[in-house]
Amino acid sequence: MSFSYINRENTLQAITSESFDLLVIGGGITGVGIALDAASRGLRTVLLEKNDFAYGTSSRSTKLIHGGLRYLKQFEFALVKEVGSERAIVHRLAPHLVVPEKMLLPLREGRGFGSLLTSFGLWLYDWLAGVKPADQRRMLTRKQTLRREPLMSREGVKGGGLYAEYRTDDARLTIEIAKTAVAHGAHLLNYARVEKFIYEGSDVTGVEGRDTLTSAVFKVRATCVVNACGPWVDELRTADKSKSGKSLHLTKGVHIVVPYERFPVQQSIYFDVADGRMIFAIPRGRCTYIGTTDTDYTNDCDSVNVSRVDVNYLLAAVNETFPTVQLVVADVESSWAGLRPLIHEDGKSASELSRKDEIFESPSGLLSIAGGKLTGYRKMAERVVNLVIKKYFSERSLKKCYTHKIKLCDGGLINLRAVKEHRRLMRKNLAALRVDEQVSNNLVHLYGRRSEEVYAALRKYLLEGIEPELALVRAELEYCVANECVLTATDFFIRRSGMLFFDIARLRNTRDFVLGQLQSTLHWSDERRKQEAMALDDAVERATQFQ
Ligand code: FAD
């Protein structure tokens, strides 16, 4: 069944006319991970997401599949071991989307740890995660470090470490897991907000939801309900009257994006700043992005803004470590702000809070999962589904978790070699259409083998005489609408193509064309098109204007 608007009515029909084993609330990486795990083990599964898949934190992270080097400082060995080991697995499952990336960790006088301790820390990091010998950390001399990153201030540099991580696109990873869950029989619906729980006696047995596109109200029944709402977890626990004991502690993290030529780092770098925190600078295509901040957050989870203070903090961090760069606010092309749904611990500051996940069981039977990392989604899902099975379905013969073997991305590329070969082929094909290498590589990163479909459509539109930029965006849009449940303009520009963050000029150039295409494909009224344009412009303003 295709994962597109065409099936929305059928999905709504299906989810309201039968009772399910498991209902998952929240379509971030945690929720879709649970849906895939549960469906693949044989549970009849439904997932409701109030906005778009990955609308919350799962499109606003640092976009790394990483072990969390800094958690070693907090002696979180079990967490580092688990998420560190997951990196290679998630890479194997989606090799075009989770790509190896060497990270440079410079050592500076008076900052971070000394060279011996860092060398030991990086060794421990590799050892805990079982990193292959060829990929293990390498310590660098001062000269080697400065050669690797000539932009860095020479002052106080003592050397550096080079270690293995993976780079991804968080929203696309979420979408690929969602698609795979659907392929395994789960029903997933975006723009479907859960508004109320339904109880039989004191047990939760379903929810009342609202289709936020039509305002229609519907009911879904299930034996077990899981709340995977990230920063909104406590909102749902409150609705269930079970918010007692531990609660969430939200912290805000901001990233800014500048043109690559304004901050041309040679590779990803993780550097210490004066206040003792650490910041990433990560090159991605035509941009470099920088993050993150970590500050307590108590306002509305649906309108998290990047402030002038956040931007200045990140610019100052870069300008102090890379003094020839001297970035200014006008260099910032785009930005995003996300909320970490952490678990509160008395007396701990934002940066000190554990990133561990935890499951809360309410007297009504509602299970809520909070905390955790993008990287650890698979293990979190396994724990939740194990608990669901133990509580409700222990008499059934269900499969054990095998998501480590379920490739994401249908017909996907099997390993990094296949990705490189496909990239080479696409570069050749697209060069013939005068599409540059960066665009071609990006298409493979976003759509994997399915970039062939984008290429075929692009070729057709170019032959029809459509202007190249519009032909390309039309080809991408059609693929995403037909296969990835795009229902709004922001779905496409933010969470499928990543254009709002990484190619905002292209978004501006193609805005009207895309709105027109969506209007005719999705049969929007003029009023709806106006609302979509406003929502898109609002997203652009939030990403580019800082108060
Ligand atoms: P979310 O992605 O927020 O999903 C929750 C979903 O629930 C939302 O889509 C929301 O719309 C939906 N929802 C809420 N209420 C309702 C309702 N009533 N009905 C239906 N749906 C509802 N981790 C890493 O591994 N690597 C990183 O590089 C990394 N960097 C990070 C950087 C920052 C700045 C932040 C904030 C986090 C970072 N993380 C990283 C952590 C990681 O991003 C999060 O742990 C993860 O994305 C949380 O996913 P989630 O599904 O739990 O929450």
XYZ file of C-alpha atoms and ligand atoms in Angstrom:
600
model
C 0.000 0.000 0.000
C 1.492 3.360 -0.974
C 2.278 5.766 1.837
C 0.496 8.780 0.375
C -2.527 11.067 0.541
C -4.329 8.682 -1.802
C -4.644 6.169 1.034
C -5.555 8.608 3.791
C -9.273 7.856 3.640
C -8.611 4.089 3.616
C -6.266 4.385 6.571
C -8.823 6.419 8.531
C -11.472 3.866 7.683
C -9.232 0.973 8.728
C -8.107 2.449 12.024
C -11.613 3.339 13.157
C -13.299 0.101 12.165
C -11.155 -2.449 13.974
C -9.526 -2.777 17.368
C -5.740 -2.851 17.526
C -3.170 -4.534 19.737
C -1.105 -1.389 20.052
C -1.766 2.307 19.541
C 1.296 4.557 19.466
C 0.852 8.307 19.961
C 3.582 10.448 18.398
C 5.310 10.125 15.022
C 8.839 11.139 15.987
C 11.665 8.633 15.758
C 10.636 7.012 19.061
C 7.041 6.421 17.945
C 7.812 5.195 14.430
C 10.568 2.962 15.837
C 8.030 1.369 18.186
C 5.503 0.987 15.352
C 8.059 -0.811 13.170
C 9.224 -3.100 15.967
C 5.665 -3.981 17.017
C 4.309 -4.535 13.494
C 7.286 -6.643 12.479
C 6.732 -8.915 15.492
C 3.117 -9.460 14.528
C 1.200 -6.910 16.635
C -1.650 -5.077 14.912
C -0.351 -1.549 15.234
C -1.598 1.965 14.607
C 0.236 5.277 15.073
C -1.254 8.778 15.281
C 0.823 11.933 14.819
C -0.728 15.338 15.445
C 1.348 17.179 12.857
C 3.752 15.693 10.322
C 6.049 12.747 11.027
C 9.257 14.124 12.620
C 7.561 17.480 13.284
C 8.967 17.593 16.853
C 12.531 17.064 18.042
C 13.173 14.418 15.404
C 13.693 17.056 12.686
C 15.618 19.460 14.930
C 18.592 17.524 16.274
C 22.304 17.793 15.448
C 21.628 15.064 12.859
C 24.350 12.755 14.123
C 24.132 9.072 14.820
C 26.603 9.247 17.646
C 27.597 7.573 20.869
C 27.632 10.818 22.848
C 31.301 11.243 23.675
C 30.572 13.865 26.306
C 28.416 11.455 28.327
C 31.648 9.703 29.326
C 32.359 12.789 31.457
C 29.150 11.953 33.336
C 30.198 8.287 33.682
C 27.190 7.154 31.581
C 29.049 4.056 30.364
C 25.946 1.914 29.744
C 24.342 4.660 27.626
C 27.526 5.212 25.590
C 27.894 1.455 25.071
C 24.327 1.075 23.858
C 24.051 4.068 21.546
C 27.684 3.679 20.439
C 27.010 0.105 19.335
C 23.787 1.130 17.617
C 25.639 3.463 15.248
C 27.028 0.678 13.058
C 23.652 -1.103 13.045
C 21.693 1.958 11.938
C 24.350 2.620 9.287
C 23.890 -0.936 7.997
C 20.116 -0.454 7.854
C 20.277 2.776 5.823
C 23.796 3.199 4.427
C 22.953 6.155 2.149
C 21.355 8.080 5.005
C 23.634 7.263 7.924
C 27.102 7.938 6.588
C 30.455 7.554 8.364
C 32.006 10.873 9.314
C 35.350 11.404 11.022
C 35.094 13.933 13.823
C 38.032 16.159 14.765
C 38.401 16.913 18.470
C 41.040 19.616 18.940
C 42.868 19.850 22.264
C 43.561 23.340 23.558
C 45.424 24.655 26.573
C 43.013 25.335 29.430
C 40.052 23.701 27.610
C 38.559 20.224 28.045
C 40.781 17.379 29.131
C 44.504 16.920 28.536
C 45.887 14.782 25.779
C 46.368 11.602 27.860
C 42.899 11.674 29.331
C 41.346 12.446 25.914
C 43.268 9.624 24.301
C 41.988 7.265 27.005
C 38.430 8.675 26.702
C 38.375 8.150 22.936
C 39.829 4.658 23.323
C 37.108 3.851 25.879
C 34.472 5.309 23.545
C 35.632 3.011 20.719
C 35.977 0.030 23.037
C 32.504 0.400 24.579
C 30.956 0.631 21.117
C 33.056 -2.172 19.614
C 34.421 0.059 16.834
C 36.411 -1.882 14.179
C 40.224 -1.428 14.479
C 40.447 0.419 11.149
C 37.978 3.047 12.393
C 39.364 3.497 15.895
C 40.527 6.828 17.212
C 43.808 8.351 16.160
C 45.607 10.958 18.216
C 47.129 13.848 16.255
C 50.081 16.148 16.930
C 49.621 19.909 17.005
C 50.933 20.162 13.447
C 48.606 17.416 12.150
C 45.628 19.005 13.903
C 46.283 22.435 12.436
C 46.868 20.925 9.008
C 43.501 19.168 9.230
C 41.763 22.405 10.202
C 43.764 25.455 9.105
C 40.970 27.847 10.101
C 41.419 27.058 13.778
C 43.199 29.484 16.090
C 46.798 28.282 16.545
C 46.845 29.636 20.058
C 47.054 26.946 22.726
C 46.463 24.031 20.330
C 48.225 20.988 21.766
C 47.029 18.336 19.345
C 43.800 16.559 18.617
C 41.873 13.333 18.310
C 40.159 11.932 15.257
C 37.316 9.510 15.867
C 34.435 7.829 14.049
C 30.804 9.010 14.079
C 27.946 8.996 11.558
C 26.035 11.859 9.969
C 22.350 11.582 9.062
C 19.183 13.476 8.267
C 16.956 12.970 11.304
C 13.628 13.725 9.596
C 14.385 11.467 6.668
C 15.483 8.672 8.961
C 12.140 9.021 10.757
C 10.246 8.951 7.443
C 12.141 5.888 6.224
C 11.328 4.037 9.463
C 7.681 5.127 9.118
C 7.563 3.801 5.537
C 9.099 0.521 6.656
C 6.556 0.217 9.476
C 3.754 0.657 6.931
C 5.367 -1.976 4.704
C 5.165 -4.319 7.724
C 1.439 -3.740 8.104
C 1.253 -0.844 10.596
C -1.244 1.974 9.973
C 0.358 5.404 10.357
C -1.534 8.663 10.131
C -0.073 12.152 10.241
C -2.176 15.242 11.016
C -4.163 13.168 13.526
C -4.067 14.670 17.016
C -4.985 12.636 20.074
C -7.298 14.764 22.195
C -8.755 12.406 24.782
C -8.241 8.966 26.204
C -11.058 6.439 26.204
C -11.375 4.213 29.289
C -13.158 1.007 30.202
C -13.374 1.139 33.968
C -10.013 2.598 34.884
C -8.129 1.075 31.920
C -7.221 3.103 28.888
C -8.570 1.293 25.827
C -8.310 3.866 23.091
C -8.296 7.518 22.132
C -10.417 10.173 20.559
C -8.491 11.857 17.785
C -9.011 14.733 15.391
C -8.016 14.908 11.759
C -6.375 18.343 11.936
C -6.825 18.892 8.185
C -10.604 18.423 8.199
C -11.410 18.777 11.947
C -13.215 15.418 11.793
C -13.240 13.528 15.082
C -12.612 9.755 15.216
C -12.026 6.997 17.760
C -9.363 4.302 17.794
C -9.426 1.281 20.117
C -6.432 -0.730 21.239
C -5.431 -3.169 23.952
C -2.362 -1.115 24.805
C -1.640 2.609 24.323
C 1.910 4.011 24.219
C 2.630 7.697 24.607
C 5.777 8.512 22.573
C 5.174 12.256 22.380
C 8.704 13.476 23.123
C 8.447 16.968 24.651
C 4.653 16.546 24.840
C 4.827 13.320 26.909
C 3.762 15.083 30.131
C 0.849 16.801 28.355
C -0.578 13.353 27.577
C 0.252 12.048 31.062
C -1.677 15.006 32.457
C -4.656 14.144 30.234
C -4.444 10.611 31.663
C -4.247 12.116 35.188
C -1.085 10.105 35.772
C 1.587 12.795 35.857
C 3.110 12.044 39.213
C 6.609 11.134 40.349
C 9.174 11.759 37.629
C 8.491 14.416 35.028
C 10.102 15.912 31.948
C 12.739 18.601 31.979
C 12.859 20.270 28.587
C 16.010 21.917 27.316
C 16.275 23.904 24.107
C 19.019 23.309 21.557
C 19.654 25.681 18.661
C 21.577 25.215 15.400
C 22.490 27.879 12.874
C 23.379 27.425 9.203
C 25.870 29.534 7.261
C 27.082 29.261 3.638
C 29.994 26.839 3.393
C 32.224 29.471 1.827
C 31.801 31.658 4.947
C 32.921 28.826 7.241
C 34.733 26.273 5.077
C 35.645 23.655 7.691
C 37.537 20.735 6.196
C 35.498 18.192 8.148
C 33.177 17.865 11.122
C 34.696 19.266 14.265
C 33.686 19.119 17.930
C 35.349 21.935 19.855
C 35.445 23.225 23.437
C 34.192 26.714 24.182
C 35.070 29.092 26.999
C 32.088 28.167 29.227
C 33.129 24.491 29.295
C 30.518 23.297 26.762
C 31.247 21.716 23.396
C 29.966 22.732 19.966
C 29.756 20.897 16.641
C 30.512 22.493 13.266
C 29.402 20.177 10.478
C 29.813 20.753 6.731
C 26.816 19.630 4.663
C 26.766 20.322 0.935
C 26.659 24.067 0.322
C 26.436 24.916 4.055
C 28.079 24.472 7.402
C 25.842 24.113 10.446
C 26.805 24.892 13.998
C 25.257 23.789 17.287
C 24.108 23.464 19.828
C 22.958 25.457 22.805
C 21.452 23.774 25.888
C 19.131 25.949 27.988
C 16.113 25.212 30.177
C 12.777 25.640 28.402
C 9.338 26.107 29.938
C 7.292 27.784 27.164
C 4.997 26.394 24.457
C 6.449 23.243 22.824
C 4.788 24.184 19.527
C 6.561 27.495 19.106
C 10.203 27.128 19.969
C 12.149 30.092 18.673
C 15.787 30.802 17.955
C 16.667 33.978 19.839
C 19.312 36.596 19.120
C 21.064 35.433 22.312
C 21.242 31.832 20.971
C 22.662 33.041 17.664
C 25.215 35.344 19.292
C 26.367 32.546 21.584
C 27.073 30.213 18.641
C 28.690 32.953 16.535
C 30.965 33.947 19.429
C 31.980 30.302 19.917
C 32.971 30.008 16.242
C 34.696 33.384 16.075
C 36.810 32.675 19.140
C 37.983 29.260 17.901
C 38.256 30.200 14.200
C 39.391 33.852 14.391
C 39.811 34.449 10.654
C 36.184 33.515 10.005
C 34.417 36.277 11.962
C 30.824 35.295 11.256
C 28.110 37.908 11.778
C 24.332 37.551 12.155
C 23.855 38.438 8.480
C 25.769 35.253 7.555
C 23.121 33.086 9.191
C 20.941 31.750 6.361
C 18.752 29.480 8.429
C 18.392 27.869 11.837
C 16.320 25.486 13.916
C 15.501 24.981 17.576
C 14.556 21.662 19.189
C 13.555 20.471 22.626
C 15.281 17.628 24.449
C 12.627 15.639 26.321
C 14.876 14.793 29.290
C 13.895 13.409 32.672
C 14.145 15.870 35.539
C 16.760 15.262 38.249
C 16.823 17.610 41.222
C 19.796 19.975 41.330
C 21.090 19.179 37.829
C 21.589 21.799 35.137
C 20.466 21.384 31.505
C 23.819 19.994 30.314
C 24.181 17.654 33.296
C 20.853 15.843 32.829
C 21.077 12.231 31.693
C 20.072 11.363 28.125
C 18.862 7.914 29.238
C 15.352 6.838 28.290
C 12.786 5.688 30.780
C 9.311 4.104 30.586
C 6.537 5.330 32.914
C 3.584 2.991 33.565
C 0.384 4.663 34.656
C -2.403 3.005 36.710
C -4.607 3.192 33.592
C -2.102 1.061 31.682
C -0.828 3.968 29.561
C 2.875 3.494 28.863
C 4.931 6.655 28.310
C 8.497 6.714 27.043
C 10.750 9.722 27.445
C 14.410 10.684 27.243
C 16.807 8.894 24.918
C 18.517 9.744 21.661
C 17.779 9.543 17.972
C 20.647 7.057 17.776
C 19.104 4.684 20.320
C 15.585 4.588 18.810
C 15.768 0.889 17.941
C 16.705 -0.284 21.434
C 14.114 2.027 23.000
C 11.489 0.499 20.737
C 12.610 -3.002 21.616
C 12.254 -2.282 25.347
C 8.791 -0.784 24.919
C 7.509 -3.622 22.734
C 8.999 -6.253 25.084
C 7.050 -4.648 27.917
C 3.845 -4.437 25.860
C 4.120 -8.127 24.998
C 4.903 -9.097 28.601
C 1.916 -7.138 29.938
C -0.704 -7.999 27.337
C 0.308 -10.661 24.847
C 2.505 -13.133 26.688
C 0.307 -16.051 25.620
C 0.752 -15.251 21.917
C 3.659 -16.665 19.988
C 5.162 -13.485 18.635
C 8.554 -13.016 17.034
C 11.502 -11.682 19.010
C 12.777 -8.231 18.048
C 14.646 -8.418 14.733
C 14.706 -4.777 13.656
C 18.504 -4.985 13.451
C 17.891 -7.029 10.292
C 15.113 -4.940 8.744
C 16.596 -2.715 6.074
C 15.056 0.731 5.964
C 14.291 2.249 2.547
C 12.613 -0.242 0.232
C 14.852 -1.633 -2.478
C 17.640 0.135 -0.668
C 21.357 0.151 -1.243
C 22.940 -2.706 0.673
C 26.184 -1.153 1.873
C 28.503 1.822 1.565
C 30.091 0.375 -1.567
C 26.688 0.182 -3.226
C 25.990 3.763 -2.110
C 29.241 4.983 -3.668
C 28.535 3.099 -6.887
C 24.999 4.519 -7.045
C 26.341 8.015 -6.347
C 28.803 7.616 -9.233
C 26.043 6.442 -11.579
C 23.717 9.261 -10.582
C 26.506 11.821 -11.006
C 27.074 10.548 -14.542
C 23.358 10.551 -15.394
C 22.739 13.945 -13.898
C 25.878 15.513 -15.377
C 24.353 14.711 -18.777
C 21.385 16.862 -17.688
C 23.819 19.564 -16.448
C 22.948 18.971 -12.824
C 25.947 19.606 -10.611
C 27.635 17.027 -8.420
C 26.494 18.489 -5.106
C 22.841 18.292 -6.119
C 23.302 14.756 -7.386
C 25.017 13.616 -4.148
C 22.266 15.253 -2.129
C 19.574 13.364 -4.052
C 21.278 10.064 -3.212
C 21.658 11.093 0.437
C 17.952 11.964 0.632
C 16.307 9.259 -1.445
C 18.868 6.441 -1.733
C 18.182 4.132 -4.658
C 14.815 5.794 -5.184
C 16.740 8.852 -6.443
C 16.515 6.975 -9.763
C 12.798 7.794 -9.815
C 13.544 11.459 -9.200
C 16.103 11.347 -12.002
C 13.635 9.739 -14.441
C 10.992 12.390 -13.705
C 13.540 15.198 -13.952
C 14.667 13.945 -17.361
C 11.066 13.827 -18.554
C 10.324 17.387 -17.385
C 13.514 18.746 -18.910
C 12.571 17.133 -22.217
C 9.173 18.820 -21.914
C 11.046 22.116 -21.672
C 10.418 22.926 -18.006
C 13.073 25.215 -16.580
C 15.774 23.116 -14.750
C 15.204 24.371 -11.195
C 11.439 23.829 -11.453
C 11.863 20.474 -13.199
C 14.031 19.212 -10.330
C 11.743 20.434 -7.580
C 8.733 18.976 -9.375
C 10.459 15.587 -9.678
C 11.331 15.576 -5.955
C 7.913 16.803 -4.897
C 6.093 14.157 -6.930
C 8.222 11.412 -5.408
C 7.571 12.677 -1.870
C 3.829 13.168 -2.395
C 3.411 9.691 -3.911
C 5.618 7.790 -1.473
C 6.146 9.793 1.704
C 2.792 11.160 2.789
C 3.439 14.834 2.057
C 0.234 16.731 2.890
C 1.460 20.301 3.361
C 4.091 22.603 1.867
C 6.165 22.548 5.072
C 6.220 18.721 5.036
C 8.068 18.944 1.740
C 10.279 21.967 2.351
C 11.291 21.078 5.926
C 11.066 17.341 6.597
C 11.420 15.631 3.168
C 13.879 17.789 1.234
C 15.485 19.711 4.141
C 15.421 22.805 1.911
C 14.371 25.250 4.635
C 17.561 24.504 6.531
C 20.103 23.690 3.852
C 19.040 25.510 0.681
C 16.754 28.363 1.623
C 17.445 30.282 -1.605
C 16.055 27.320 -3.564
C 12.994 27.284 -1.323
C 12.380 30.963 -2.082
C 12.847 30.395 -5.829
C 10.450 27.456 -5.976
C 7.893 28.463 -3.311
C 5.078 29.544 -5.668
C 5.621 26.694 -8.108
C 5.487 24.088 -5.321
C 2.369 25.651 -3.805
C 0.739 25.536 -7.243
C 1.705 21.897 -7.787
C 0.413 20.906 -4.353
C -2.811 22.826 -4.895
C -3.594 20.900 -8.060
C -2.428 17.481 -6.816
C -4.071 17.661 -3.403
C -7.140 19.589 -4.670
C -6.679 22.548 -2.350
C -9.106 25.452 -2.388
C -7.623 28.928 -2.897
C -8.197 29.546 0.804
C -6.212 26.426 1.743
C -3.385 27.473 -0.581
C -3.302 30.865 1.133
C -3.057 29.188 4.550
C -0.263 26.925 3.306
C 1.656 29.905 1.950
C 1.270 31.659 5.302
C 2.448 28.596 7.242
C 5.467 28.288 4.976
C 6.334 31.974 5.236
C 5.994 31.731 9.005
C 8.450 28.799 9.055
C 10.896 30.790 6.909
C 10.578 33.783 9.225
C 11.207 31.665 12.330
C 14.311 30.166 10.718
C 15.736 33.506 9.621
C 14.580 36.233 12.051
C 15.990 36.330 15.550
C 14.519 38.399 18.364
P 9.647 13.927 18.909
O 10.476 13.820 17.715
O 9.448 15.275 19.470
O 8.262 13.261 18.548
C 7.119 13.394 19.354
C 5.927 13.544 18.442
O 4.720 13.463 19.187
C 5.899 14.901 17.737
O 6.021 14.714 16.335
C 4.551 15.497 18.121
O 3.938 16.222 17.098
C 3.755 14.257 18.514
N 2.637 14.555 19.392
C 2.642 15.360 20.489
N 1.406 15.420 21.041
C 0.602 14.626 20.282
C -0.791 14.299 20.322
N -1.597 14.811 21.244
N -1.280 13.474 19.382
C -0.485 12.942 18.411
N 0.845 13.249 18.325
C 1.376 14.064 19.247
N 20.042 12.519 19.297
C 20.970 11.872 18.576
O 21.034 10.645 18.595
N 21.871 12.538 17.802
C 21.920 13.886 17.762
O 22.722 14.458 17.023
C 21.007 14.594 18.566
N 21.050 15.936 18.603
C 20.103 16.622 19.284
C 20.155 18.016 19.257
C 19.133 18.762 19.856
C 19.182 20.247 19.811
C 18.058 18.094 20.476
C 16.948 18.888 21.051
C 18.034 16.700 20.549
C 19.062 15.961 19.961
N 19.081 14.560 19.986
C 20.026 13.871 19.302
C 18.022 13.825 20.676
C 16.954 13.346 19.694
O 16.730 14.286 18.696
C 15.647 13.074 20.450
O 15.916 12.198 21.513
C 14.587 12.429 19.557
O 14.433 13.107 18.341
C 13.252 12.425 20.302
O 12.311 11.803 19.481
P 10.835 11.555 19.973
O 10.162 10.758 18.936
O 10.872 10.994 21.347
O 10.196 12.998 20.097
